[in-house]
Structures are given as structure tokens and as C-alpha cells.
Amino acid sequence: HRRPSEPIEVRRHTGKSYRIVENRLPNGGTFAVVTDITRERKSEEQLRQSQRMEGIGQLTGGVAHDFNNLLTVIMGNLDLVEESVAGDAELEELARDANRAARRGAELTQRLLAFARRQPLLPAAVDVNRLVERMSTLLQRTIGEPIRLETSLSKDVWPTLVDAAQLETAILNLAVNARDAMPNGGELVIRTRNVYHDDPATDPDAQGAFVEIEVEDNGAGMSRDVLERAFEPFFTTKDVGKGSGLGLSMVYGFVRQSGGHVDIHSTPSMGTKVRLFLPRADASSEPPPPAPPAGDDAHRGRGERVVLVEDDEELRDLVDRTLSSLGYVVVPAADGPEALSITNGEERPDLLLTDVVLPEGMNGVELARGFRERYPDLPVLFISGYSDAEELRESKLGRLLPKPFRREQLAREVREVLDGG
């Protein structure tokens, strides 16, 4: 008997799609056995891409976390500088310019955290049809008159469990990308519909009931090589200075963090179609908490004791100085065990202000539970730019102040939490 031949894989195109088949000659025979392995190969490709994006996301999130701490220190000190140079117009303008640059840096880290799926989210039941209709004027103004905007919104679309503000940003990013792909005009179509995925061969995270938002343009399109890297942060085909390469990566991370998935198809010279699949909301979905009212530095302390837990020494010192200047008594600690130790047997604190990510094997949520065992009604304010939003939401232990934050934001949040707001 002759030995079986090695299998040969062949990609066969059928119109716009393709199939992958394996040709094998068993025992060296004359007749070939042809097996369709398209599903297996596509599943393997999806897994490799998912693992690659996960690795990039972990690296990106770590960088954004450290950068957020630096920005919080920079912005906080610039606020103090602005106060100290009040009356000197030239120095005030220099401080404001520096603060504006720091805020642009904060926007950059927010996009990085979105890709890394570590941005704080406030998910609630959202009517996507109403959201898209409300955005129509803004979208048309953004893409310009040469591009025609059309919407095709299915009736009775389910509510989706998502952060409405971040969804608006995601749709706007997709519209901007579409506009740039149609410099001479074209058509942008936004569609919504209910879908249910139950194919066992697909990613388990992509199965179930979803609300689909499809954004399609008839612009330049992308080659296969570009398409494979489309969601990577800082990857862009635009000229230098024309784009950061964070638009699609932000969309990808936001949708994945929301429990959904993203699908993108593109053909050179024919256009691009991006489909967002967002989880269907159930009847128990809670509305987002009301937005805090505007405030300023009038939110001063009245001698309340604040336990401050932050492992970054510079940031801890800044928050300590800020709260002390506002009239609070601050008890600082570098980690959870230290905070529990130095407050043991001391006067009851009025507030626990803690980072979420902490060293020594105890994160902010666990620390808050420890303090609540001692003081059941103790108010808690979390600060973080790289947090497990799901754990925070489920714990229902306190509010979150995202990093980086400015002095007036910190003052307002601390005062409102203490006042039961």
C-alpha cells in the first residue's frame, strides 16, 4: 500500500465569498476526498485575532492607567498654579494653555481605556432608534453636505443595555471614518434591527439576543491587510496629523466591554460596513444615576475625616493637599491593609476615598467591604481610570470618580457623597 498523501488546503472563491476545502488522497489512491473546513479555519482565525487583540489591550490598558495617574497630578497642580497666579494675565494664560493640553491627553487615555475595555461605563436600557434619530442632525453636520445620510430603523427594536453617551461617541466615530473614506461625496446608511445568534461554531460571546446597529458607506473601502489591523490602536492609513488611529479601536473596546461584538466588512473601491451587536436589555435593567449638578470650589469640607487610599505617592499627596485645603481632615494610606490598620480604634471616619486598583492583594472594592463591616453606613467614593466596572456596579458600595479629574470635580464629588447625593 502506498502512504496517504499530505492534505492540501485550497481557497475557492464563490462570488464575493469563499470556501476553504481540504483535498486528500487516501492511501495514495486516485480519487480525492474533499472536505469543507471553512468553519474550522474561520473559527481558528477568529480565535487568533481575539487573542492578539486581548494582548494588545492589556498592554494598552496598563499604559493608560499609569498615564492617568500622571495626568491627574499634572492637572491638579495646574489648578493650584492657576489659583496662585490669579491677577497675572500672562501667567494665567500659560497655566490655562497647559491645562488644555493636559485635558487633550486625558481624552487620549480615555480612548485607550475604551479599547482596553477598562473605561468606566454607566449602562442602562437605551432605545437605539431614538438615539440615532436624535443624532441625525449632528451626524449630517459632521459628514458634510456632499454625503447623503439615510437611516433605516426597524420597528420594535429591543432596548439595549449600554452606556448611551459612549454609544453616541462610537456612532460618531464611525461616521467620521466614513466621511474620510468619501472625500468626493457618497452615501452613509445607518440601520437597526433585532438579531439572534445561535450558531454553536461561533464565539460564545457572540451568541444570544442582540440589537444590531449597522453603519455602511460606499467609499474607498479597505484592503484585506488593512482590514485585519483596523481595530488596532494607533493604526491608521490617513496622512500624518489627519487621524490618531483610535476611532475604530475605541468602538471595538466599548462594544466588547458592553458584552457585544463588532463585525466589519470592506471591499476596496466599494465601501465599508461596520455592524455593532449590543446585548438586549432585560426588564430589570436600571436607569443610569442622575448627572451630578454643576458645582465649583464652594463644595468645601466641614472638618470631616476622609480616609484616602492611593498607592501612587504623588497622586496621594496631591489629593491630600487638595482636600486639606478644602477643610477636610485627611488620613492617607498607601494600600488597604495600612488603611485598616491606622484607622483601627481611631475616631470613626466620615468617608472612604480609595483607588480601585491597589497593591498588597486587596483592591478598593474589597477594602470598602472591610470598612463597611466596621462602619455599615460609611460613604465610599472610588477613584480610578482602570477599573473593573462590573465589579463596582455589582458591589453597589459607592460612586466612581474617573481619573484624571480636576480639583473642582474632586471637591464636588466628595461633598455630594458626604451629603448623600
Coordinates of C-alpha atoms in Angstrom, one line a residue:
H1 CA 0.0 0.0 0.0
R2 CA 1.1 3.5 -0.8
R3 CA 1.2 6.0 2.1
P4 CA -1.6 8.6 2.2
S5 CA -0.7 11.9 0.7
E6 CA -0.4 15.1 2.7
P7 CA -3.7 17.1 2.7
I8 CA -3.8 20.2 0.6
E9 CA -5.9 23.2 1.6
V10 CA -7.5 25.3 -1.2
R11 CA -9.4 28.6 -1.0
R12 CA -12.3 28.5 -3.6
H13 CA -14.0 31.8 -4.3
T14 CA -17.7 31.8 -5.0
G15 CA -18.7 35.3 -6.0
K16 CA -17.9 37.7 -3.0
S17 CA -17.4 34.9 -0.5
Y18 CA -15.1 31.9 -0.4
R19 CA -14.8 28.3 0.9
I20 CA -11.8 26.6 2.3
V21 CA -11.5 22.9 1.3
E22 CA -9.1 20.2 2.1
N23 CA -8.0 17.8 -0.6
R24 CA -6.7 14.4 0.4
L25 CA -5.7 11.2 -1.5
P26 CA -6.3 8.3 1.0
N27 CA -3.6 5.6 0.7
G28 CA -2.2 7.3 -2.4
G29 CA -5.3 6.5 -4.3
T30 CA -6.6 8.0 -7.5
F31 CA -9.8 9.6 -6.0
A32 CA -9.6 12.6 -3.8
V33 CA -11.6 13.2 -0.7
V34 CA -12.6 16.8 -0.5
T35 CA -13.7 18.2 2.9
D36 CA -15.2 21.6 3.5
I37 CA -13.2 23.1 6.5
T38 CA -14.3 26.7 6.1
R39 CA -16.0 26.8 9.5
E40 CA -13.0 25.3 11.3
R41 CA -10.5 27.6 9.7
K42 CA -12.6 30.7 10.3
S43 CA -13.0 29.8 14.0
E44 CA -9.3 29.4 14.3
E45 CA -8.7 32.7 12.7
Q46 CA -11.2 34.4 14.9
L47 CA -9.5 32.9 18.0
R48 CA -6.1 34.1 16.9
Q49 CA -7.4 37.6 16.2
S50 CA -9.2 37.6 19.6
Q51 CA -6.0 36.5 21.5
R52 CA -3.9 39.1 19.6
M53 CA -6.3 41.9 20.4
E54 CA -6.5 40.8 24.1
G55 CA -2.7 41.0 24.4
I56 CA -2.6 44.5 22.8
G57 CA -5.5 45.6 25.1
Q58 CA -3.7 44.5 28.2
L59 CA -0.6 46.4 27.3
T60 CA -2.6 49.5 26.2
G61 CA -4.7 49.5 29.4
G62 CA -1.6 49.3 31.6
V63 CA 0.0 52.3 29.8
A64 CA -3.3 54.3 30.1
H65 CA -3.6 53.5 33.8
D66 CA -0.1 54.9 34.6
F67 CA -0.6 57.9 32.3
N68 CA -3.9 58.7 34.0
N69 CA -2.2 58.9 37.4
L70 CA 0.4 61.3 35.9
L71 CA -2.3 63.4 34.2
T72 CA -4.3 63.7 37.5
V73 CA -1.2 65.0 39.3
I74 CA -0.4 67.4 36.4
M75 CA -4.0 68.8 36.1
G76 CA -4.4 69.1 39.9
N77 CA -1.2 71.0 40.3
L78 CA -2.0 73.3 37.3
D79 CA -5.3 74.1 39.0
L80 CA -3.4 75.2 42.1
V81 CA -1.0 77.2 39.9
E82 CA -3.9 79.0 38.3
E83 CA -5.2 80.0 41.7
S84 CA -1.8 81.2 42.9
V85 CA -1.2 83.4 39.8
A86 CA -4.7 84.9 39.8
G87 CA -4.4 88.5 38.6
D88 CA -1.3 88.0 36.4
A89 CA -2.9 87.7 33.0
E90 CA 0.2 86.3 31.3
L91 CA 0.8 83.6 33.8
E92 CA -2.9 82.7 34.0
E93 CA -2.9 82.2 30.2
L94 CA 0.2 80.0 30.4
A95 CA -1.5 77.8 33.1
R96 CA -4.7 77.6 31.1
D97 CA -2.8 76.5 28.0
A98 CA -1.0 73.8 29.9
N99 CA -4.3 72.6 31.4
R100 CA -6.0 72.4 28.0
A101 CA -3.1 70.3 26.8
A102 CA -3.5 68.0 29.8
R103 CA -7.2 67.6 29.0
R104 CA -6.3 66.6 25.5
G105 CA -4.0 64.0 27.0
A106 CA -6.9 62.8 29.2
E107 CA -9.1 62.4 26.1
L108 CA -6.4 60.2 24.6
T109 CA -6.1 58.0 27.6
Q110 CA -9.9 57.7 27.6
R111 CA -9.8 56.3 24.1
L112 CA -7.0 53.9 25.1
L113 CA -9.1 52.7 28.1
A114 CA -12.0 52.2 25.8
F115 CA -10.0 49.9 23.5
A116 CA -8.7 48.1 26.6
R117 CA -12.2 47.7 27.9
R118 CA -11.4 49.4 31.1
Q119 CA -13.3 52.7 30.9
P120 CA -16.0 53.3 33.5
L121 CA -19.4 52.8 31.9
L122 CA -22.9 53.6 33.0
P123 CA -25.0 51.0 31.2
A124 CA -28.8 51.3 31.1
A125 CA -31.7 50.4 28.8
V126 CA -31.4 52.5 25.6
D127 CA -33.7 52.9 22.7
V128 CA -31.2 52.9 19.8
N129 CA -33.8 54.2 17.3
R130 CA -34.5 57.3 19.3
L131 CA -30.7 57.7 19.9
V132 CA -29.9 57.6 16.2
E133 CA -32.8 59.9 15.3
R134 CA -31.6 62.4 18.0
M135 CA -28.1 62.3 16.5
S136 CA -29.2 62.7 12.8
T137 CA -28.6 66.5 12.7
L138 CA -25.2 66.2 14.4
L139 CA -24.2 63.4 12.0
Q140 CA -25.2 65.3 8.9
R141 CA -23.4 68.4 10.0
T142 CA -20.3 66.2 10.8
I143 CA -20.1 64.4 7.4
G144 CA -21.0 67.5 5.3
E145 CA -23.5 68.2 2.5
P146 CA -21.7 66.1 -0.2
I147 CA -22.6 63.0 1.7
R148 CA -26.2 61.8 2.0
L149 CA -27.3 60.4 5.3
E150 CA -30.0 57.8 5.4
T151 CA -31.5 55.8 8.2
S152 CA -33.4 52.5 8.1
L153 CA -34.6 51.8 11.6
S154 CA -36.6 48.6 12.2
K155 CA -39.8 48.9 14.2
D156 CA -40.0 47.3 17.7
V157 CA -36.2 47.2 18.1
W158 CA -35.4 45.9 21.6
P159 CA -33.8 48.2 24.2
T160 CA -30.1 47.5 24.5
L161 CA -28.0 47.6 27.7
V162 CA -25.3 50.1 27.0
D163 CA -23.8 53.4 28.0
A164 CA -25.7 55.9 25.9
A165 CA -23.1 58.6 25.8
Q166 CA -20.4 56.1 24.7
L167 CA -22.7 54.6 22.1
E168 CA -23.2 58.1 20.6
T169 CA -19.4 58.6 20.5
A170 CA -19.0 55.2 18.8
I171 CA -21.5 56.0 16.1
L172 CA -20.0 59.5 15.6
N173 CA -16.5 57.9 15.2
L174 CA -17.9 55.5 12.5
A175 CA -19.5 58.5 10.7
V176 CA -16.2 60.4 10.7
N177 CA -14.3 57.4 9.3
A178 CA -17.0 57.0 6.6
R179 CA -16.7 60.7 5.8
D180 CA -13.0 60.5 5.3
A181 CA -13.4 57.5 3.0
M182 CA -15.8 59.6 0.8
P183 CA -13.9 62.8 0.0
N184 CA -15.9 63.4 -3.1
G185 CA -19.3 62.6 -1.5
G186 CA -21.3 59.5 -1.3
E187 CA -23.9 57.8 0.9
L188 CA -23.9 56.8 4.6
V189 CA -26.6 54.5 5.8
I190 CA -27.4 53.6 9.4
R191 CA -29.7 50.6 10.0
T192 CA -31.0 49.0 13.2
R193 CA -32.6 45.6 13.7
N194 CA -33.1 42.8 16.2
V195 CA -30.9 39.7 15.7
Y196 CA -30.5 36.3 17.4
H197 CA -27.3 34.3 17.0
D198 CA -27.3 30.7 18.0
D199 CA -24.5 29.1 15.8
P200 CA -22.6 26.8 18.2
A201 CA -19.4 27.2 16.0
T202 CA -19.2 30.9 16.7
D203 CA -17.6 32.7 19.7
P204 CA -19.7 32.0 22.8
D205 CA -19.7 35.8 23.5
A206 CA -21.4 36.3 20.1
Q207 CA -24.4 34.1 20.8
G208 CA -27.7 35.3 22.1
A209 CA -30.1 38.2 21.5
F210 CA -28.6 41.4 20.2
V211 CA -29.6 44.8 18.8
E212 CA -27.6 45.4 15.6
I213 CA -26.5 48.9 14.5
E214 CA -25.1 48.8 11.0
V215 CA -23.1 51.8 9.6
E216 CA -22.4 51.4 5.9
D217 CA -20.7 53.7 3.4
N218 CA -19.9 53.4 -0.3
G219 CA -16.4 55.0 0.0
A220 CA -12.9 53.9 -0.7
G221 CA -13.0 50.6 1.3
M222 CA -10.1 48.7 2.8
S223 CA -7.8 46.0 1.5
R224 CA -7.6 42.7 3.4
D225 CA -4.3 43.6 5.0
V226 CA -5.7 46.9 6.3
L227 CA -8.9 45.3 7.4
E228 CA -7.0 42.8 9.6
R229 CA -5.5 45.7 11.6
A230 CA -8.4 48.1 11.5
F231 CA -9.2 47.8 15.2
E232 CA -5.6 48.1 16.5
P233 CA -4.9 51.3 18.4
F234 CA -2.8 53.9 16.5
F235 CA -3.1 52.0 13.2
T236 CA -4.3 54.4 10.5
T237 CA -4.0 54.8 6.8
K238 CA -4.5 58.6 7.0
D239 CA -1.8 61.1 6.5
V240 CA 0.3 62.3 9.4
G241 CA -1.8 64.6 11.6
K242 CA -5.1 63.6 10.0
G243 CA -6.0 60.9 12.5
S244 CA -4.9 59.2 15.7
G245 CA -5.9 55.7 14.7
L246 CA -8.0 55.3 17.8
G247 CA -11.6 55.7 16.4
L248 CA -12.2 52.1 15.5
S249 CA -10.2 50.7 18.4
M250 CA -12.4 52.7 20.8
V251 CA -15.5 51.4 19.1
Y252 CA -14.2 47.8 19.4
G253 CA -13.3 48.1 23.0
F254 CA -16.5 49.8 24.0
V255 CA -18.7 47.2 22.3
R256 CA -16.8 44.3 23.8
Q257 CA -16.8 45.8 27.3
S258 CA -20.6 46.2 26.9
G259 CA -21.0 42.5 26.3
G260 CA -21.4 42.7 22.5
H261 CA -19.2 42.2 19.4
V262 CA -18.2 44.0 16.2
D263 CA -18.2 42.8 12.6
I264 CA -16.6 44.7 9.8
H265 CA -16.6 44.0 6.0
S266 CA -14.9 46.1 3.4
T267 CA -14.0 45.9 -0.2
P268 CA -11.6 48.4 -2.0
S269 CA -13.5 51.0 -4.0
M270 CA -16.9 49.6 -2.9
G271 CA -17.2 50.7 0.7
T272 CA -17.2 49.5 4.3
K273 CA -19.9 48.1 6.5
V274 CA -19.5 48.0 10.3
R275 CA -22.0 46.2 12.4
L276 CA -22.3 46.7 16.2
F277 CA -24.1 43.9 18.1
L278 CA -25.2 45.1 21.5
P279 CA -26.8 42.9 24.2
R280 CA -30.6 43.1 24.6
A281 CA -31.6 44.8 27.8
D282 CA -33.9 42.9 30.2
A283 CA -36.7 44.3 32.3
S284 CA -34.5 44.6 35.4
S285 CA -32.1 47.0 33.7
E286 CA -31.7 50.0 36.0
P287 CA -31.6 53.6 34.6
P288 CA -28.3 55.5 35.0
P289 CA -27.9 57.6 38.1
P290 CA -28.8 61.3 37.6
A291 CA -26.0 63.5 36.4
P292 CA -24.5 65.4 39.3
P293 CA -25.3 69.1 39.3
A294 CA -22.7 71.6 38.3
G295 CA -20.6 72.8 41.1
D296 CA -17.4 74.7 42.0
D297 CA -14.9 75.1 44.8
A298 CA -17.7 76.2 47.1
H299 CA -18.1 72.5 47.9
R300 CA -15.9 72.8 51.0
G301 CA -15.4 70.5 53.9
R302 CA -16.6 70.9 57.4
G303 CA -13.9 69.1 59.3
E304 CA -15.0 65.6 58.1
R305 CA -12.4 62.8 58.4
V306 CA -11.6 61.3 55.0
V307 CA -9.6 58.0 54.7
L308 CA -7.6 58.4 51.5
V309 CA -6.1 55.2 50.0
E310 CA -3.9 55.6 46.9
D311 CA -0.7 53.7 46.1
D312 CA 0.7 56.4 43.8
E313 CA 2.6 58.7 46.2
E314 CA 2.5 61.8 44.1
L315 CA -1.3 61.5 43.4
R316 CA -1.9 60.7 47.1
D317 CA 0.0 63.8 48.2
L318 CA -2.0 65.9 45.7
V319 CA -5.4 64.7 46.8
D320 CA -4.3 65.1 50.4
R321 CA -3.3 68.7 49.9
T322 CA -6.4 69.4 47.9
L323 CA -8.8 68.0 50.5
S324 CA -6.9 69.6 53.4
S325 CA -7.1 73.0 51.7
L326 CA -10.9 72.5 51.4
G327 CA -11.3 71.9 55.1
Y328 CA -11.2 68.1 55.4
V329 CA -9.1 66.1 57.9
V330 CA -7.3 63.5 55.7
V331 CA -5.9 60.2 56.9
P332 CA -3.7 58.9 54.0
A333 CA -2.6 55.3 53.3
A334 CA -0.8 53.5 50.5
D335 CA -2.8 50.3 50.5
G336 CA -5.7 48.5 52.0
P337 CA -4.0 46.8 55.0
E338 CA -2.4 50.0 56.0
A339 CA -5.7 51.9 55.9
L340 CA -7.4 49.3 58.0
S341 CA -4.5 49.3 60.5
I342 CA -4.1 53.0 61.0
T343 CA -7.9 53.5 61.5
N344 CA -8.3 50.6 63.9
G345 CA -9.6 52.0 67.2
E346 CA -9.5 55.6 65.9
E347 CA -12.3 58.0 65.6
R348 CA -15.0 56.9 63.0
P349 CA -14.2 58.3 59.5
D350 CA -16.8 60.1 57.5
L351 CA -15.7 58.9 54.1
L352 CA -13.5 56.3 52.5
L353 CA -11.9 57.7 49.3
T354 CA -10.0 54.8 47.6
D355 CA -8.4 53.8 44.3
V356 CA -9.9 50.7 42.8
V357 CA -6.6 49.1 41.8
L358 CA -4.4 48.6 44.9
P359 CA -1.4 46.5 45.9
E360 CA -1.0 44.0 48.7
G361 CA -3.7 41.7 47.5
M362 CA -6.7 43.9 48.4
N363 CA -8.4 46.0 45.8
G364 CA -10.6 49.0 46.5
V365 CA -13.9 47.1 46.5
E366 CA -12.6 44.5 49.0
L367 CA -11.2 47.4 51.2
A368 CA -14.6 49.1 51.1
R369 CA -16.3 45.8 52.2
G370 CA -13.8 45.7 55.1
F371 CA -14.6 49.2 56.2
R372 CA -18.4 48.6 55.9
E373 CA -18.0 45.7 58.3
R374 CA -16.8 48.2 60.9
Y375 CA -19.0 51.1 59.8
P376 CA -22.1 49.8 58.0
D377 CA -23.2 53.2 56.7
L378 CA -19.8 54.6 55.7
P379 CA -20.0 56.6 52.4
V380 CA -17.5 55.4 49.8
L381 CA -16.0 57.2 46.8
F382 CA -13.9 55.2 44.4
I383 CA -11.3 56.9 42.1
S384 CA -9.9 55.0 39.1
G385 CA -9.1 55.2 35.5
Y386 CA -8.6 51.5 35.0
S387 CA -11.3 49.7 36.9
D388 CA -13.5 46.6 36.8
A389 CA -16.7 48.5 36.2
E390 CA -18.8 45.3 36.5
E391 CA -17.5 44.6 40.0
L392 CA -18.1 48.2 41.1
R393 CA -21.6 48.2 39.7
E394 CA -22.5 44.9 41.3
S395 CA -21.0 45.9 44.7
K396 CA -23.2 49.0 45.0
L397 CA -20.8 50.3 47.6
G398 CA -20.3 53.8 46.3
R399 CA -19.8 56.2 43.4
L400 CA -16.9 56.3 41.0
L401 CA -14.8 59.4 40.1
P402 CA -12.9 58.5 36.9
K403 CA -9.2 59.6 36.6
P404 CA -8.0 62.0 35.6
F405 CA -10.0 64.5 37.5
R406 CA -9.7 68.2 38.3
R407 CA -9.8 69.9 41.6
E408 CA -13.4 71.1 41.4
Q409 CA -14.6 67.7 40.3
L410 CA -13.0 66.1 43.3
A411 CA -14.4 68.8 45.6
R412 CA -17.9 68.4 44.2
E413 CA -17.9 64.6 44.3
V414 CA -16.6 64.4 47.9
R415 CA -19.2 66.9 49.1
E416 CA -22.1 65.2 47.3
V417 CA -21.2 61.8 48.6
L418 CA -20.9 63.1 52.1
D419 CA -24.3 64.9 51.8
G420 CA -25.9 61.7 50.4
G421 CA -26.2 63.0 46.9

